[in-house]
CSV table of C-alpha atoms in Angstrom, one decimal:
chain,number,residue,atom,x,y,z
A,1,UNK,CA,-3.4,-15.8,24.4
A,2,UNK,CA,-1.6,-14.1,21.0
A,3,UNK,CA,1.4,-12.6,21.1
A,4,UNK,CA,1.4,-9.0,19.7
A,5,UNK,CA,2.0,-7.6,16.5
A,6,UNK,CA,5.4,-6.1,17.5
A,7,UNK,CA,6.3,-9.4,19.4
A,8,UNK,CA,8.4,-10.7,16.5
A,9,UNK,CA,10.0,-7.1,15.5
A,10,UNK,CA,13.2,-8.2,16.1
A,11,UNK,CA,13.0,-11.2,13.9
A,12,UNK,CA,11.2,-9.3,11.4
A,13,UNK,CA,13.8,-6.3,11.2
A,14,UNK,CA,11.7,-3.9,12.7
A,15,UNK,CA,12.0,-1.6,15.5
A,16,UNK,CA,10.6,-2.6,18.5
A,17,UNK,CA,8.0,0.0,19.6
A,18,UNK,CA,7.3,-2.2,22.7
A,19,UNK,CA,11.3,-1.1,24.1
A,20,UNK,CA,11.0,2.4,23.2
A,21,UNK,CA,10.8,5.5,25.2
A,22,UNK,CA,7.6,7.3,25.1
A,23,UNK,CA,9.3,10.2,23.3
A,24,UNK,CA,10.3,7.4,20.5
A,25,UNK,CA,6.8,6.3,20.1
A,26,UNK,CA,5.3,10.3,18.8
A,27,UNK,CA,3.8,9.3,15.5
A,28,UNK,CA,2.6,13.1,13.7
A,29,UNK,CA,-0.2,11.9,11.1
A,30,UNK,CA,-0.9,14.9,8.7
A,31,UNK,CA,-4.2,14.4,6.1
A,32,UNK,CA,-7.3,16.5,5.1
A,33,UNK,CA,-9.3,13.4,4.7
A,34,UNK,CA,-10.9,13.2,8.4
A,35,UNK,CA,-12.5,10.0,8.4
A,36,UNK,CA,-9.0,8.3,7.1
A,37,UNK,CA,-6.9,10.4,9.7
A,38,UNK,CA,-9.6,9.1,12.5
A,39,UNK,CA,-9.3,5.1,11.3
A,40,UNK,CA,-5.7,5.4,10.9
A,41,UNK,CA,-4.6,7.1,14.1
A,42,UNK,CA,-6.6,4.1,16.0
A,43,UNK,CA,-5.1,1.6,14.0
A,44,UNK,CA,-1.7,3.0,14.7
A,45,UNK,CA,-2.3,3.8,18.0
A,46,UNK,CA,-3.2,-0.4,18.4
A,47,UNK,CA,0.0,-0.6,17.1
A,48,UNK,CA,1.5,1.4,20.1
A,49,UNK,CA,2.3,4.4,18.5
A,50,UNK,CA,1.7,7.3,19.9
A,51,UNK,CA,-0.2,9.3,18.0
A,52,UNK,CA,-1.3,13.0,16.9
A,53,UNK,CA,-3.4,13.7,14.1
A,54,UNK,CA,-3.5,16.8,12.4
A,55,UNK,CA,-5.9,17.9,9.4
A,56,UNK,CA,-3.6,20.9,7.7
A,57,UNK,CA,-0.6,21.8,6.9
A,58,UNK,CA,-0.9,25.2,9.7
A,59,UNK,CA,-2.4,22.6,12.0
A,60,UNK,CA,0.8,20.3,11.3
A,61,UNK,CA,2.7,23.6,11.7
A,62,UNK,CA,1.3,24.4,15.2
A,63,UNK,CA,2.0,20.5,16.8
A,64,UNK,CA,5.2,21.0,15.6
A,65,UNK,CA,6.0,23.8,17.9
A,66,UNK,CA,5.7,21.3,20.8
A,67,UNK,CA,6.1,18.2,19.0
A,68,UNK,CA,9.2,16.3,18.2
A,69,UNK,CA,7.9,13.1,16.4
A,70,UNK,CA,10.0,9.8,15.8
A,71,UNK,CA,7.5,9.6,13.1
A,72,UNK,CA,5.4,10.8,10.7
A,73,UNK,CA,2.7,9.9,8.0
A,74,UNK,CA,2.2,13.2,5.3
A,75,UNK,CA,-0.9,13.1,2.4
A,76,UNK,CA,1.2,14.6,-0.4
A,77,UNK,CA,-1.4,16.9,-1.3
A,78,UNK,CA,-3.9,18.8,1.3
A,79,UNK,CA,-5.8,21.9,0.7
A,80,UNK,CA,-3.5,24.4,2.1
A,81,UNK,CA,0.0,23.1,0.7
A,82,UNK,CA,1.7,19.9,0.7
A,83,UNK,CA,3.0,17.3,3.1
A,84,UNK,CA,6.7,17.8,1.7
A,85,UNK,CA,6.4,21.3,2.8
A,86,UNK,CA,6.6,19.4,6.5
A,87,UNK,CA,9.1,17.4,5.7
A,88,UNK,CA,12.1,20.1,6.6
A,89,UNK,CA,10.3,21.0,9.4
A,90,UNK,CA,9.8,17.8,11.2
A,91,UNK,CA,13.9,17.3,10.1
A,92,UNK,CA,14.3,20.6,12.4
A,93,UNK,CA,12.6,19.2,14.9
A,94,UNK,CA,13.9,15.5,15.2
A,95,UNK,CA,16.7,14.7,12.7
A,96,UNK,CA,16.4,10.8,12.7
A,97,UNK,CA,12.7,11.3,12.1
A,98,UNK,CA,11.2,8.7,9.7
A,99,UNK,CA,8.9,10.0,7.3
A,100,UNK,CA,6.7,8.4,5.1
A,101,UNK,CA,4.6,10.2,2.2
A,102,UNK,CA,0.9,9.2,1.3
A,103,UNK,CA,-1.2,10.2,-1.8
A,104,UNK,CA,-4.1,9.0,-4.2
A,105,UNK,CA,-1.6,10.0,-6.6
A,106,UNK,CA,0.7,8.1,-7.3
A,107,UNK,CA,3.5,8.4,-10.1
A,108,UNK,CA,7.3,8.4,-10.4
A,109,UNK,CA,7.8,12.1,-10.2
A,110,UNK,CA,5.9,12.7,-6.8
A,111,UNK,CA,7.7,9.5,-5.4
A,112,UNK,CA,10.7,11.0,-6.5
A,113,UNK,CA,10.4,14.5,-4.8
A,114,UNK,CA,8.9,13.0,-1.7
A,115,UNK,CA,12.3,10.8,-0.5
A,116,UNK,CA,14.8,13.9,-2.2
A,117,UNK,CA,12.7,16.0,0.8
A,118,UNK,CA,13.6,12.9,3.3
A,119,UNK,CA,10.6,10.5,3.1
A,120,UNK,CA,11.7,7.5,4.3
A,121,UNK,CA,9.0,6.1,1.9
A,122,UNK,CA,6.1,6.4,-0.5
A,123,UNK,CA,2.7,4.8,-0.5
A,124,UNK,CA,-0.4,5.2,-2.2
A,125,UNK,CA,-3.7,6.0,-0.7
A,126,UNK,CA,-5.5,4.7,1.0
A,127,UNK,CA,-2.7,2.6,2.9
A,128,UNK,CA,-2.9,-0.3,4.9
A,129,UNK,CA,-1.8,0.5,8.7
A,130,UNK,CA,0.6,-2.6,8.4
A,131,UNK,CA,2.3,-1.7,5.4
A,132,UNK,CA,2.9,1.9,6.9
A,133,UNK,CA,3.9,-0.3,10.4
A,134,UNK,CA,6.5,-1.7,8.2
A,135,UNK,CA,7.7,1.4,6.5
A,136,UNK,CA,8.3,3.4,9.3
A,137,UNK,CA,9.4,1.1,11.5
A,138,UNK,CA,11.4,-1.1,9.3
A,139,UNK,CA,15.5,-0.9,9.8
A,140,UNK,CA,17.1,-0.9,6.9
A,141,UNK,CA,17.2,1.5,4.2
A,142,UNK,CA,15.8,-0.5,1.7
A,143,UNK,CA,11.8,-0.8,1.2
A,144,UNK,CA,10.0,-3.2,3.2
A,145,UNK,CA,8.5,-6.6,2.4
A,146,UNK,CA,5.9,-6.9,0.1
A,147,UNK,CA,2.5,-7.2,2.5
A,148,UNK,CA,1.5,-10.2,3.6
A,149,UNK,CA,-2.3,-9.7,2.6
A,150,UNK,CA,-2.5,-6.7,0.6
A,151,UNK,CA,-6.0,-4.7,0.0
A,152,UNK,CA,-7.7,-6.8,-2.6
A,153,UNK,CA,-10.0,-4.6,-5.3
A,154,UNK,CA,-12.9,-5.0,-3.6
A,155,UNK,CA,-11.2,-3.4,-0.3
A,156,UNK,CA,-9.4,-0.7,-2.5
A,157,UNK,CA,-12.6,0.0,-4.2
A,158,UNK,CA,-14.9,0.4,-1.0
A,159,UNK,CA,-12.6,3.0,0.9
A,160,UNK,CA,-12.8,5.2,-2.3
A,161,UNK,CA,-16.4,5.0,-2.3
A,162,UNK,CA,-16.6,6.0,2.0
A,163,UNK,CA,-14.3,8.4,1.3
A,164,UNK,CA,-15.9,9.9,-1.5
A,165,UNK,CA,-19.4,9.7,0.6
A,166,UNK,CA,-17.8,11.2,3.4
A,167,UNK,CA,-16.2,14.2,1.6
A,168,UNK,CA,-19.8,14.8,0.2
A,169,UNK,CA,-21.3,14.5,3.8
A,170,UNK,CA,-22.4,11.3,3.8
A,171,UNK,CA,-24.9,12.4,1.0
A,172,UNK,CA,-26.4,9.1,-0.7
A,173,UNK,CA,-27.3,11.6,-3.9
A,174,UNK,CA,-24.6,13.4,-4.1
A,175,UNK,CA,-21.8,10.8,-3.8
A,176,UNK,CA,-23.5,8.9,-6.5
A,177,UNK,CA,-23.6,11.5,-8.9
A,178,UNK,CA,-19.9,11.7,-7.7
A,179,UNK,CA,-18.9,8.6,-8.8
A,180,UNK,CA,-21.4,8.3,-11.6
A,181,UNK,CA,-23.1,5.3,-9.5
A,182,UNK,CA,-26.8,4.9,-9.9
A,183,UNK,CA,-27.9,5.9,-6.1
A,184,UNK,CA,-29.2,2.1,-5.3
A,185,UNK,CA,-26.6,0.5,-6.2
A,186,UNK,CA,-24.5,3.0,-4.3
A,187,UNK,CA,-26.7,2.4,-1.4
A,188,UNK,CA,-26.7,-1.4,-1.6
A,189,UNK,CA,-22.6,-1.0,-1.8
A,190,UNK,CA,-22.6,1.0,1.6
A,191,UNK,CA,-25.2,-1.2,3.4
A,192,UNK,CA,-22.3,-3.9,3.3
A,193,UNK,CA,-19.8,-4.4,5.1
A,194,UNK,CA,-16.1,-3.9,4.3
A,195,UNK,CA,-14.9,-6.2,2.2
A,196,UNK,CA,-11.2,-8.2,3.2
């Protein structure tokens, strides 16, 4: 039988979620992008997390009335603000909260704001769950590890196109025009599996 992710936190200078009070597992995961908020919350909640997922910044606003999360997981930009507008009020609500700040874009200035708010960390979108495992659970101030197995192209490339298709309701047509795809090509692409 395999040991667990989290079996080896210890070693890897992590926290171990597997020791922790429920109230230390609350992971508040705030993005407008619903089919990445749905994958991620499972893959963190296989992680042991607890997990709330929240697709606005008012929605965000509302869990945090009864909320205190140990953690959190902000898209920089959403369509009714943005995720460093949370960041004070998730302080408020838990002080040692650790925070980390998502977006599809990426540059020096946004990374910049995002840990002067109190991000613990900043990583691009789309993330992979074990990079933002390490991030917010890692103990030290400094940034984690490089991953292990990071996204290759291929991988990057295929969860723009889904989440491109899904933001255009899973319309074939209309994502293709999108991307400036020729539709059977585009169709051959989501056919496939993901790639590693």
């Amino acid at each position: 039988m395999s040991t667990p992710p989290h079996a080896d936190a210890e070693d890897a200078g992590l926290i171990d979620l597997a020791t922790a009070a429920p109230e230390d597992r609350v992971l508040l995961i705030l993005d407008d992008d619903m089919a990445f908020r749905q994958r991620l919350a499972r893959a963190m909640e296989r992680r042991g997390f607890d997990v709330t997922a929240a697709g606005s910044l008012a929605e965000a606003r509302d869990c945090l009335q009864t909320l205190k999360p140990a953690f959190a997981v902000l898209d920089m930009r959403l369509d009714d603000g943005s995720g460093l507008d949370l960041v004070p009020l998730i302080r408020e609500a838990r002080a040692d909260a650790r925070i980390v700040m998502l977006t599809g874009y990426g540059n020096i200035a946004t990374a910049v704001a995002a840990v002067k708010a109190g991000a613990l960390d900043y990583l691009a979108k789309p993330a992979d769950p074990d990079d933002l495992e390490r991030a917010l659970l890692s103990r030290s101030g400094a940034l984690p590890p490089p991953p292990d197995h990071p996204m290759s192209a291929d991988r990057v490339r295929w969860e723009h196109i889904q989440r491109v298709f899904e933001q255009c309701d899973r319309n074939v047509s209309e994502t293709a025009r999108r991307l400036n795809m020729h539709r059977r090509t585009l169709q051959r692409i989501l056919a496939k599996r993901s790639p590693q």
